[in-house]
Amino acid sequence: MLERVCRILEYDKMKVQLINHASSSLGKQKVEQLTPSFDFEEIQHGQNSTYEGTKVLRLRGQAPLGGIRDIRASVKRAKIGGMLNELELLDIASTIYGSRRFKSFIESLMEDEVELAILPELVNDIVPLTDLEREIKQSIDENGEVLDSASPTLRSIRQTIRSHESSVRSKLESITRSSSGRKMLSDAIITIRNERYVIPVKQEYRGHFGGMVHDQSASGATLFIEPNAVVQINNQLREARMKEKQEINRILQALTSVVAESSEELLTVVSIMTEVDFIFAKAHYSNEINGTQPKLNEDGYIQMTKARHPLIPKEEIVPIDVEIGKDYSSLVITGPNTGGKTVTLKTVGLLTLMVQSGLQIPCEEGSDAAVFQQIFADIGDEQSIEQSLSTFSSHMTNIVDILERVDFQSLVLFDELGAGTDPTEGAALAISILDFVYKVGAKVIATTHYSELKGYAYNRDGVMNASVEFNVETLRPTYRLLIGVPGRSNAFAISKRLGLRDDIIEEAKSHITADTNKVENMIASLEDSRKKAEQEMEQSELLRKEAERIHRDLEREFGKLEQEKQKILQVAEEKAEQSLKKAKDEAEEIISHLRDIQKNNPNIKDHELIEAKKRLEEAKPNLVNKNSKDKQKKVISKNQKLLPGDEVKVISFDQKGHIVEQVNEKEFFVQLGMMKMKVKKDDLLYIDRPKQVEKNPLATVRGKESHVSTELDLRGERFEDAMLQVERYLDDAVLAGYHQVSIIHGKGTGALRKGVQELLKKHRNVNETRMGSAGEGGSGITVVTLK
């Protein structure tokens, strides 16, 4: 049944797209074997692995997966004693290198504190067989030739071979270069026949050189002769080459033995890199289809926003919003042919299969997907000539099979339910089938043409109408799915649009029953209301954007005015400062003059001079300075009732803080950063009051009276968010007066624990830290003593 459903929903066509993103034959085989899973944990793990793949691609652009080969057959043959050839050994070395490079790549990500769980766990089991890789590469070059450096014996044998080859060529070249020799040769060249060096001799001179004939030309005019002068050297050369072959075989056998010793590690590497290639194939495919990871559930709840069928080109597809499984478990879709009903069914079905295969789906972020134990589909024309079954019979045979298997953990997709027979009987059957599936508890989406099913959802709880929109003006479907609105019959409207006479249309309308007319009018009213609501929403959106633009413009103008105001005040202050300085200078001059007078008149006392200077200072102008706004605020807020939690400014310290509690009518405890101090009311400037203080004036903010736990649990948090939480928590704990707190970071890969402990070492309020004891949580918890 699953195989048939996958074929109907074009699951295999989706896999063809996916397989193009596999980097190796191993990954391609994994994709070919891919089938949907029905185990929730396995599906969740598959989704998480795909997410990690997309995360790595987002951060690094790509993952190094080159060099991986399917070496399983070679390793197994080595294990049972067979000898591997040069190319097989090179594939093994290449696979070792590729796996080692990928492991280093993941380790570098972990060093950069990228949060990963599945990929590090996978590569942890890769044994980097660097010695075997080095031995192979030192023995065989990239073209598959065994190198001289593979063994001293091979180097010596090849030196002998080169020496013999040089001797043979030297002797034969002396023949080809001599004037007598050239006239007896067909061509002045040295060639090889039967692995022996020969020269091309004309037929009539065959006895001149002696030796052995190894070949002749097609015409018989030329004989390829090995002269007597080089027979012995050729024999020595052939013997050396046999020794070379024997030594090469010995080297290959030795390398094969090392491969056999590491066979288990190599097969593990292949298995891991197959999974890794599969993960990144899924990640690349997700990027291609703009996929997202859905939230999984086992409650049968589907909520797919802007869902797109991955096999339809992006420029042609119209995204749909589909929801089922919460307020209703049955969705009945009506609408015209070619309007997109079947595409909706296939989209929901295929995306569900993709989710249960660990693939991300082309939807908006935050979409929900259900994990079903069974998925059934009856879509398309299943007419079978061989079995002499009509379309109706074929569909009904399939439906009977579905109804025997369906349960509350199933998703059922019916296309044109009840079609292919008498409309009245077909509609009745469709309603009965939908009722049966609903009672079983399965989630069902069905498409239909029957008008009787349009009223079906209105009479039953847990059933919802839907339709695909049709534009009567253009006579074309829009392919939009409208939840909650049944489809209209557009036959009369389309006929009128195409020019059918009005009297014929009116006559046809008279044959429609009153109930049918009532339903059609109701649907028309719903459509008009929906369109009106959409238009009003668009107008509201335009007004909102216009209001935002005006608000931004006003803020910008206000900012300019404030800047101009500050400039004017600054100029005024500078002028006033100059005037004040001038007045002080004049005052000093007056005091100096008074002292001169005092010398001449002893009756004038010092305190009289000081009082005179004080009066001069009091006579200085009242200037507007940078603190003038604070003073005005202070005057304005003198009668302001201060409450715990209010944001205030301590004027004498020029520091902002918040009130912790009231001591008496004239004094308050104020929190300034890490310091809590008693401040007089006259030294406080009211700034703002948080909403929670307005709602509950008795509530205090961040003091001993606020609830701060003695434990902070960071498990499941992202690294950056966790570090911010630790910072805030330590401040709250100090304010709460705690001496000791615990931070739970879990064991995991150790990245979070390492980050927390590094932060604690540098934190100003931490006295010392220790790992938790066995009873406290062990290495998954850090106990912190605060200063």
PDB file of N, CA, C and O in Angstrom, residues 85-147:
ATOM      1  N   ASN A  85      43.974  -4.446  -6.578  1.00  0.00           N
ATOM      2  CA  ASN A  85      44.823  -3.805  -7.585  1.00  0.00           C
ATOM      3  C   ASN A  85      45.106  -2.357  -7.189  1.00  0.00           C
ATOM      4  O   ASN A  85      44.622  -1.856  -6.167  1.00  0.00           O
ATOM      5  N   GLU A  86      45.903  -1.695  -8.032  1.00  0.00           N
ATOM      6  CA  GLU A  86      46.353  -0.344  -7.704  1.00  0.00           C
ATOM      7  C   GLU A  86      45.189   0.643  -7.555  1.00  0.00           C
ATOM      8  O   GLU A  86      45.170   1.459  -6.622  1.00  0.00           O
ATOM      9  N   LEU A  87      44.225   0.596  -8.465  1.00  0.00           N
ATOM     10  CA  LEU A  87      43.121   1.556  -8.432  1.00  0.00           C
ATOM     11  C   LEU A  87      42.227   1.348  -7.210  1.00  0.00           C
ATOM     12  O   LEU A  87      41.731   2.304  -6.616  1.00  0.00           O
ATOM     13  N   GLU A  88      42.033   0.096  -6.817  1.00  0.00           N
ATOM     14  CA  GLU A  88      41.232  -0.180  -5.624  1.00  0.00           C
ATOM     15  C   GLU A  88      41.922   0.386  -4.384  1.00  0.00           C
ATOM     16  O   GLU A  88      41.269   0.961  -3.506  1.00  0.00           O
ATOM     17  N   LEU A  89      43.230   0.224  -4.311  1.00  0.00           N
ATOM     18  CA  LEU A  89      43.981   0.758  -3.168  1.00  0.00           C
ATOM     19  C   LEU A  89      43.935   2.292  -3.155  1.00  0.00           C
ATOM     20  O   LEU A  89      43.828   2.920  -2.089  1.00  0.00           O
ATOM     21  N   LEU A  90      44.006   2.899  -4.343  1.00  0.00           N
ATOM     22  CA  LEU A  90      43.901   4.364  -4.409  1.00  0.00           C
ATOM     23  C   LEU A  90      42.538   4.844  -3.917  1.00  0.00           C
ATOM     24  O   LEU A  90      42.433   5.872  -3.241  1.00  0.00           O
ATOM     25  N   ASP A  91      41.471   4.123  -4.261  1.00  0.00           N
ATOM     26  CA  ASP A  91      40.127   4.476  -3.789  1.00  0.00           C
ATOM     27  C   ASP A  91      40.053   4.416  -2.260  1.00  0.00           C
ATOM     28  O   ASP A  91      39.416   5.259  -1.622  1.00  0.00           O
ATOM     29  N   ILE A  92      40.716   3.418  -1.692  1.00  0.00           N
ATOM     30  CA  ILE A  92      40.732   3.294  -0.229  1.00  0.00           C
ATOM     31  C   ILE A  92      41.473   4.472   0.393  1.00  0.00           C
ATOM     32  O   ILE A  92      41.000   5.084   1.373  1.00  0.00           O
ATOM     33  N   ALA A  93      42.624   4.825  -0.174  1.00  0.00           N
ATOM     34  CA  ALA A  93      43.383   5.978   0.344  1.00  0.00           C
ATOM     35  C   ALA A  93      42.579   7.261   0.201  1.00  0.00           C
ATOM     36  O   ALA A  93      42.563   8.116   1.100  1.00  0.00           O
ATOM     37  N   SER A  94      41.893   7.418  -0.928  1.00  0.00           N
ATOM     38  CA  SER A  94      41.078   8.611  -1.168  1.00  0.00           C
ATOM     39  C   SER A  94      39.938   8.711  -0.154  1.00  0.00           C
ATOM     40  O   SER A  94      39.634   9.790   0.368  1.00  0.00           O
ATOM     41  N   THR A  95      39.316   7.571   0.162  1.00  0.00           N
ATOM     42  CA  THR A  95      38.216   7.557   1.133  1.00  0.00           C
ATOM     43  C   THR A  95      38.721   7.890   2.529  1.00  0.00           C
ATOM     44  O   THR A  95      38.061   8.633   3.274  1.00  0.00           O
ATOM     45  N   ILE A  96      39.877   7.351   2.883  1.00  0.00           N
ATOM     46  CA  ILE A  96      40.471   7.678   4.194  1.00  0.00           C
ATOM     47  C   ILE A  96      40.736   9.174   4.282  1.00  0.00           C
ATOM     48  O   ILE A  96      40.408   9.829   5.285  1.00  0.00           O
ATOM     49  N   TYR A  97      41.320   9.740   3.213  1.00  0.00           N
ATOM     50  CA  TYR A  97      41.617  11.172   3.201  1.00  0.00           C
ATOM     51  C   TYR A  97      40.333  12.009   3.297  1.00  0.00           C
ATOM     52  O   TYR A  97      40.254  12.966   4.074  1.00  0.00           O
ATOM     53  N   GLY A  98      39.308  11.631   2.496  1.00  0.00           N
ATOM     54  CA  GLY A  98      38.060  12.390   2.514  1.00  0.00           C
ATOM     55  C   GLY A  98      37.392  12.371   3.873  1.00  0.00           C
ATOM     56  O   GLY A  98      36.893  13.407   4.352  1.00  0.00           O
ATOM     57  N   SER A  99      37.373  11.215   4.535  1.00  0.00           N
ATOM     58  CA  SER A  99      36.744  11.121   5.863  1.00  0.00           C
ATOM     59  C   SER A  99      37.550  11.889   6.900  1.00  0.00           C
ATOM     60  O   SER A  99      36.990  12.545   7.783  1.00  0.00           O
ATOM     61  N   ARG A 100      38.889  11.808   6.789  1.00  0.00           N
ATOM     62  CA  ARG A 100      39.747  12.529   7.739  1.00  0.00           C
ATOM     63  C   ARG A 100      39.579  14.038   7.589  1.00  0.00           C
ATOM     64  O   ARG A 100      39.523  14.776   8.578  1.00  0.00           O
ATOM     65  N   ARG A 101      39.479  14.505   6.352  1.00  0.00           N
ATOM     66  CA  ARG A 101      39.301  15.936   6.119  1.00  0.00           C
ATOM     67  C   ARG A 101      37.942  16.411   6.643  1.00  0.00           C
ATOM     68  O   ARG A 101      37.841  17.491   7.243  1.00  0.00           O
ATOM     69  N   PHE A 102      36.880  15.596   6.450  1.00  0.00           N
ATOM     70  CA  PHE A 102      35.567  15.996   6.954  1.00  0.00           C
ATOM     71  C   PHE A 102      35.553  16.019   8.484  1.00  0.00           C
ATOM     72  O   PHE A 102      34.960  16.910   9.088  1.00  0.00           O
ATOM     73  N   LYS A 103      36.227  15.062   9.102  1.00  0.00           N
ATOM     74  CA  LYS A 103      36.291  15.050  10.565  1.00  0.00           C
ATOM     75  C   LYS A 103      36.975  16.312  11.081  1.00  0.00           C
ATOM     76  O   LYS A 103      36.500  16.938  12.045  1.00  0.00           O
ATOM     77  N   SER A 104      38.059  16.713  10.442  1.00  0.00           N
ATOM     78  CA  SER A 104      38.754  17.955  10.840  1.00  0.00           C
ATOM     79  C   SER A 104      37.853  19.165  10.639  1.00  0.00           C
ATOM     80  O   SER A 104      37.872  20.104  11.448  1.00  0.00           O
ATOM     81  N   PHE A 105      37.062  19.144   9.583  1.00  0.00           N
ATOM     82  CA  PHE A 105      36.133  20.244   9.291  1.00  0.00           C
ATOM     83  C   PHE A 105      35.108  20.396  10.427  1.00  0.00           C
ATOM     84  O   PHE A 105      34.864  21.509  10.906  1.00  0.00           O
ATOM     85  N   ILE A 106      34.523  19.292  10.874  1.00  0.00           N
ATOM     86  CA  ILE A 106      33.540  19.348  11.959  1.00  0.00           C
ATOM     87  C   ILE A 106      34.208  19.764  13.269  1.00  0.00           C
ATOM     88  O   ILE A 106      33.643  20.556  14.043  1.00  0.00           O
ATOM     89  N   GLU A 107      35.419  19.264  13.512  1.00  0.00           N
ATOM     90  CA  GLU A 107      36.128  19.648  14.734  1.00  0.00           C
ATOM     91  C   GLU A 107      36.432  21.141  14.750  1.00  0.00           C
ATOM     92  O   GLU A 107      36.389  21.781  15.813  1.00  0.00           O
ATOM     93  N   SER A 108      36.720  21.723  13.581  1.00  0.00           N
ATOM     94  CA  SER A 108      36.966  23.170  13.527  1.00  0.00           C
ATOM     95  C   SER A 108      35.693  23.955  13.836  1.00  0.00           C
ATOM     96  O   SER A 108      35.738  25.009  14.469  1.00  0.00           O
ATOM     97  N   LEU A 109      34.548  23.425  13.410  1.00  0.00           N
ATOM     98  CA  LEU A 109      33.275  24.070  13.743  1.00  0.00           C
ATOM     99  C   LEU A 109      33.029  24.030  15.249  1.00  0.00           C
ATOM    100  O   LEU A 109      32.542  25.010  15.838  1.00  0.00           O
ATOM    101  N   MET A 110      33.344  22.908  15.871  1.00  0.00           N
ATOM    102  CA  MET A 110      33.162  22.797  17.320  1.00  0.00           C
ATOM    103  C   MET A 110      34.094  23.752  18.057  1.00  0.00           C
ATOM    104  O   MET A 110      33.723  24.325  19.083  1.00  0.00           O
ATOM    105  N   GLU A 111      35.313  23.931  17.550  1.00  0.00           N
ATOM    106  CA  GLU A 111      36.239  24.882  18.162  1.00  0.00           C
ATOM    107  C   GLU A 111      35.715  26.306  18.062  1.00  0.00           C
ATOM    108  O   GLU A 111      35.972  27.133  18.939  1.00  0.00           O
ATOM    109  N   ASP A 112      34.976  26.580  16.996  1.00  0.00           N
ATOM    110  CA  ASP A 112      34.350  27.902  16.838  1.00  0.00           C
ATOM    111  C   ASP A 112      33.032  27.999  17.604  1.00  0.00           C
ATOM    112  O   ASP A 112      32.291  28.967  17.446  1.00  0.00           O
ATOM    113  N   GLU A 113      32.735  26.971  18.415  1.00  0.00           N
ATOM    114  CA  GLU A 113      31.552  26.929  19.291  1.00  0.00           C
ATOM    115  C   GLU A 113      30.249  26.970  18.514  1.00  0.00           C
ATOM    116  O   GLU A 113      29.257  27.557  18.949  1.00  0.00           O
ATOM    117  N   VAL A 114      30.260  26.348  17.325  1.00  0.00           N
ATOM    118  CA  VAL A 114      29.011  26.169  16.580  1.00  0.00           C
ATOM    119  C   VAL A 114      28.258  24.997  17.216  1.00  0.00           C
ATOM    120  O   VAL A 114      28.835  23.935  17.450  1.00  0.00           O
ATOM    121  N   GLU A 115      26.990  25.209  17.533  1.00  0.00           N
ATOM    122  CA  GLU A 115      26.206  24.182  18.216  1.00  0.00           C
ATOM    123  C   GLU A 115      25.769  23.082  17.242  1.00  0.00           C
ATOM    124  O   GLU A 115      24.909  23.300  16.402  1.00  0.00           O
ATOM    125  N   LEU A 116      26.400  21.925  17.376  1.00  0.00           N
ATOM    126  CA  LEU A 116      26.054  20.746  16.583  1.00  0.00           C
ATOM    127  C   LEU A 116      26.041  19.550  17.529  1.00  0.00           C
ATOM    128  O   LEU A 116      26.782  19.527  18.517  1.00  0.00           O
ATOM    129  N   ALA A 117      25.218  18.562  17.222  1.00  0.00           N
ATOM    130  CA  ALA A 117      25.148  17.371  18.072  1.00  0.00           C
ATOM    131  C   ALA A 117      25.317  16.089  17.272  1.00  0.00           C
ATOM    132  O   ALA A 117      26.117  15.215  17.620  1.00  0.00           O
ATOM    133  N   ILE A 118      24.583  15.969  16.173  1.00  0.00           N
ATOM    134  CA  ILE A 118      24.560  14.724  15.414  1.00  0.00           C
ATOM    135  C   ILE A 118      25.850  14.528  14.620  1.00  0.00           C
ATOM    136  O   ILE A 118      26.459  13.446  14.647  1.00  0.00           O
ATOM    137  N   LEU A 119      26.291  15.552  13.894  1.00  0.00           N
ATOM    138  CA  LEU A 119      27.497  15.428  13.063  1.00  0.00           C
ATOM    139  C   LEU A 119      28.750  15.141  13.897  1.00  0.00           C
ATOM    140  O   LEU A 119      29.533  14.258  13.536  1.00  0.00           O
ATOM    141  N   PRO A 120      28.966  15.852  15.031  1.00  0.00           N
ATOM    142  CA  PRO A 120      30.142  15.509  15.857  1.00  0.00           C
ATOM    143  C   PRO A 120      30.093  14.075  16.377  1.00  0.00           C
ATOM    144  O   PRO A 120      31.117  13.396  16.461  1.00  0.00           O
ATOM    145  N   GLU A 121      28.901  13.606  16.729  1.00  0.00           N
ATOM    146  CA  GLU A 121      28.772  12.235  17.210  1.00  0.00           C
ATOM    147  C   GLU A 121      29.105  11.234  16.105  1.00  0.00           C
ATOM    148  O   GLU A 121      29.731  10.197  16.363  1.00  0.00           O
ATOM    149  N   LEU A 122      28.717  11.551  14.870  1.00  0.00           N
ATOM    150  CA  LEU A 122      29.027  10.668  13.746  1.00  0.00           C
ATOM    151  C   LEU A 122      30.536  10.591  13.512  1.00  0.00           C
ATOM    152  O   LEU A 122      31.112   9.492  13.443  1.00  0.00           O
ATOM    153  N   VAL A 123      31.186  11.736  13.371  1.00  0.00           N
ATOM    154  CA  VAL A 123      32.621  11.736  13.027  1.00  0.00           C
ATOM    155  C   VAL A 123      33.481  11.247  14.174  1.00  0.00           C
ATOM    156  O   VAL A 123      34.649  10.899  13.971  1.00  0.00           O
ATOM    157  N   ASN A 124      32.916  11.224  15.385  1.00  0.00           N
ATOM    158  CA  ASN A 124      33.678  10.739  16.537  1.00  0.00           C
ATOM    159  C   ASN A 124      34.113   9.288  16.344  1.00  0.00           C
ATOM    160  O   ASN A 124      35.134   8.842  16.877  1.00  0.00           O
ATOM    161  N   ASP A 125      33.335   8.516  15.574  1.00  0.00           N
ATOM    162  CA  ASP A 125      33.651   7.099  15.351  1.00  0.00           C
ATOM    163  C   ASP A 125      34.557   6.863  14.148  1.00  0.00           C
ATOM    164  O   ASP A 125      34.876   5.722  13.824  1.00  0.00           O
ATOM    165  N   ILE A 126      34.966   7.942  13.458  1.00  0.00           N
ATOM    166  CA  ILE A 126      35.879   7.799  12.320  1.00  0.00           C
ATOM    167  C   ILE A 126      37.310   7.644  12.843  1.00  0.00           C
ATOM    168  O   ILE A 126      37.815   8.512  13.554  1.00  0.00           O
ATOM    169  N   VAL A 127      37.942   6.526  12.500  1.00  0.00           N
ATOM    170  CA  VAL A 127      39.353   6.308  12.860  1.00  0.00           C
ATOM    171  C   VAL A 127      40.217   6.802  11.706  1.00  0.00           C
ATOM    172  O   VAL A 127      40.139   6.257  10.600  1.00  0.00           O
ATOM    173  N   PRO A 128      41.019   7.841  11.929  1.00  0.00           N
ATOM    174  CA  PRO A 128      41.850   8.373  10.824  1.00  0.00           C
ATOM    175  C   PRO A 128      43.036   7.449  10.542  1.00  0.00           C
ATOM    176  O   PRO A 128      44.058   7.515  11.211  1.00  0.00           O
ATOM    177  N   LEU A 129      42.896   6.582   9.564  1.00  0.00           N
ATOM    178  CA  LEU A 129      43.938   5.596   9.229  1.00  0.00           C
ATOM    179  C   LEU A 129      45.032   6.251   8.388  1.00  0.00           C
ATOM    180  O   LEU A 129      45.270   5.900   7.227  1.00  0.00           O
ATOM    181  N   THR A 130      45.721   7.200   8.999  1.00  0.00           N
ATOM    182  CA  THR A 130      46.730   7.983   8.265  1.00  0.00           C
ATOM    183  C   THR A 130      47.916   7.135   7.821  1.00  0.00           C
ATOM    184  O   THR A 130      48.501   7.372   6.763  1.00  0.00           O
ATOM    185  N   ASP A 131      48.292   6.133   8.629  1.00  0.00           N
ATOM    186  CA  ASP A 131      49.439   5.284   8.258  1.00  0.00           C
ATOM    187  C   ASP A 131      49.135   4.494   6.985  1.00  0.00           C
ATOM    188  O   ASP A 131      49.972   4.412   6.075  1.00  0.00           O
ATOM    189  N   LEU A 132      47.935   3.912   6.926  1.00  0.00           N
ATOM    190  CA  LEU A 132      47.551   3.149   5.732  1.00  0.00           C
ATOM    191  C   LEU A 132      47.456   4.078   4.521  1.00  0.00           C
ATOM    192  O   LEU A 132      47.934   3.731   3.420  1.00  0.00           O
ATOM    193  N   GLU A 133      46.872   5.255   4.710  1.00  0.00           N
ATOM    194  CA  GLU A 133      46.766   6.217   3.610  1.00  0.00           C
ATOM    195  C   GLU A 133      48.152   6.600   3.097  1.00  0.00           C
ATOM    196  O   GLU A 133      48.397   6.651   1.878  1.00  0.00           O
ATOM    197  N   ARG A 134      49.082   6.849   4.020  1.00  0.00           N
ATOM    198  CA  ARG A 134      50.435   7.253   3.635  1.00  0.00           C
ATOM    199  C   ARG A 134      51.151   6.123   2.900  1.00  0.00           C
ATOM    200  O   ARG A 134      51.822   6.349   1.882  1.00  0.00           O
ATOM    201  N   GLU A 135      51.009   4.885   3.400  1.00  0.00           N
ATOM    202  CA  GLU A 135      51.660   3.747   2.739  1.00  0.00           C
ATOM    203  C   GLU A 135      51.178   3.582   1.305  1.00  0.00           C
ATOM    204  O   GLU A 135      51.972   3.322   0.391  1.00  0.00           O
ATOM    205  N   ILE A 136      49.882   3.711   1.106  1.00  0.00           N
ATOM    206  CA  ILE A 136      49.335   3.547  -0.250  1.00  0.00           C
ATOM    207  C   ILE A 136      49.850   4.650  -1.167  1.00  0.00           C
ATOM    208  O   ILE A 136      50.303   4.400  -2.294  1.00  0.00           O
ATOM    209  N   LYS A 137      49.799   5.914  -0.688  1.00  0.00           N
ATOM    210  CA  LYS A 137      50.206   7.037  -1.533  1.00  0.00           C
ATOM    211  C   LYS A 137      51.700   7.059  -1.787  1.00  0.00           C
ATOM    212  O   LYS A 137      52.144   7.611  -2.804  1.00  0.00           O
ATOM    213  N   GLN A 138      52.485   6.477  -0.874  1.00  0.00           N
ATOM    214  CA  GLN A 138      53.928   6.400  -1.102  1.00  0.00           C
ATOM    215  C   GLN A 138      54.291   5.271  -2.070  1.00  0.00           C
ATOM    216  O   GLN A 138      55.394   5.219  -2.603  1.00  0.00           O
ATOM    217  N   SER A 139      53.351   4.340  -2.269  1.00  0.00           N
ATOM    218  CA  SER A 139      53.618   3.181  -3.126  1.00  0.00           C
ATOM    219  C   SER A 139      52.998   3.305  -4.512  1.00  0.00           C
ATOM    220  O   SER A 139      53.501   2.714  -5.475  1.00  0.00           O
ATOM    221  N   ILE A 140      51.891   4.076  -4.617  1.00  0.00           N
ATOM    222  CA  ILE A 140      51.156   4.159  -5.886  1.00  0.00           C
ATOM    223  C   ILE A 140      50.907   5.624  -6.221  1.00  0.00           C
ATOM    224  O   ILE A 140      50.459   6.393  -5.367  1.00  0.00           O
ATOM    225  N   ASP A 141      51.179   6.020  -7.474  1.00  0.00           N
ATOM    226  CA  ASP A 141      50.953   7.405  -7.854  1.00  0.00           C
ATOM    227  C   ASP A 141      49.481   7.603  -8.242  1.00  0.00           C
ATOM    228  O   ASP A 141      48.684   6.660  -8.281  1.00  0.00           O
ATOM    229  N   GLU A 142      49.126   8.852  -8.553  1.00  0.00           N
ATOM    230  CA  GLU A 142      47.734   9.189  -8.797  1.00  0.00           C
ATOM    231  C   GLU A 142      47.182   8.544 -10.067  1.00  0.00           C
ATOM    232  O   GLU A 142      45.963   8.473 -10.266  1.00  0.00           O
ATOM    233  N   ASN A 143      48.068   8.071 -10.946  1.00  0.00           N
ATOM    234  CA  ASN A 143      47.625   7.400 -12.176  1.00  0.00           C
ATOM    235  C   ASN A 143      47.490   5.886 -12.006  1.00  0.00           C
ATOM    236  O   ASN A 143      47.193   5.171 -12.958  1.00  0.00           O
ATOM    237  N   GLY A 144      47.761   5.393 -10.802  1.00  0.00           N
ATOM    238  CA  GLY A 144      47.626   3.968 -10.549  1.00  0.00           C
ATOM    239  C   GLY A 144      48.877   3.176 -10.851  1.00  0.00           C
ATOM    240  O   GLY A 144      48.822   1.947 -10.962  1.00  0.00           O
ATOM    241  N   GLU A 145      50.032   3.829 -10.970  1.00  0.00           N
ATOM    242  CA  GLU A 145      51.295   3.145 -11.233  1.00  0.00           C
ATOM    243  C   GLU A 145      52.051   2.964  -9.917  1.00  0.00           C
ATOM    244  O   GLU A 145      52.142   3.898  -9.113  1.00  0.00           O
ATOM    245  N   VAL A 146      52.608   1.766  -9.708  1.00  0.00           N
ATOM    246  CA  VAL A 146      53.407   1.520  -8.506  1.00  0.00           C
ATOM    247  C   VAL A 146      54.729   2.272  -8.634  1.00  0.00           C
ATOM    248  O   VAL A 146      55.439   2.149  -9.646  1.00  0.00           O
ATOM    249  N   LEU A 147      55.086   3.038  -7.612  1.00  0.00           N
ATOM    250  CA  LEU A 147      56.270   3.892  -7.646  1.00  0.00           C
ATOM    251  C   LEU A 147      57.544   3.100  -7.344  1.00  0.00           C
ATOM    252  O   LEU A 147      57.497   2.074  -6.651  1.00  0.00           O
TER     253      LEU A 147
END
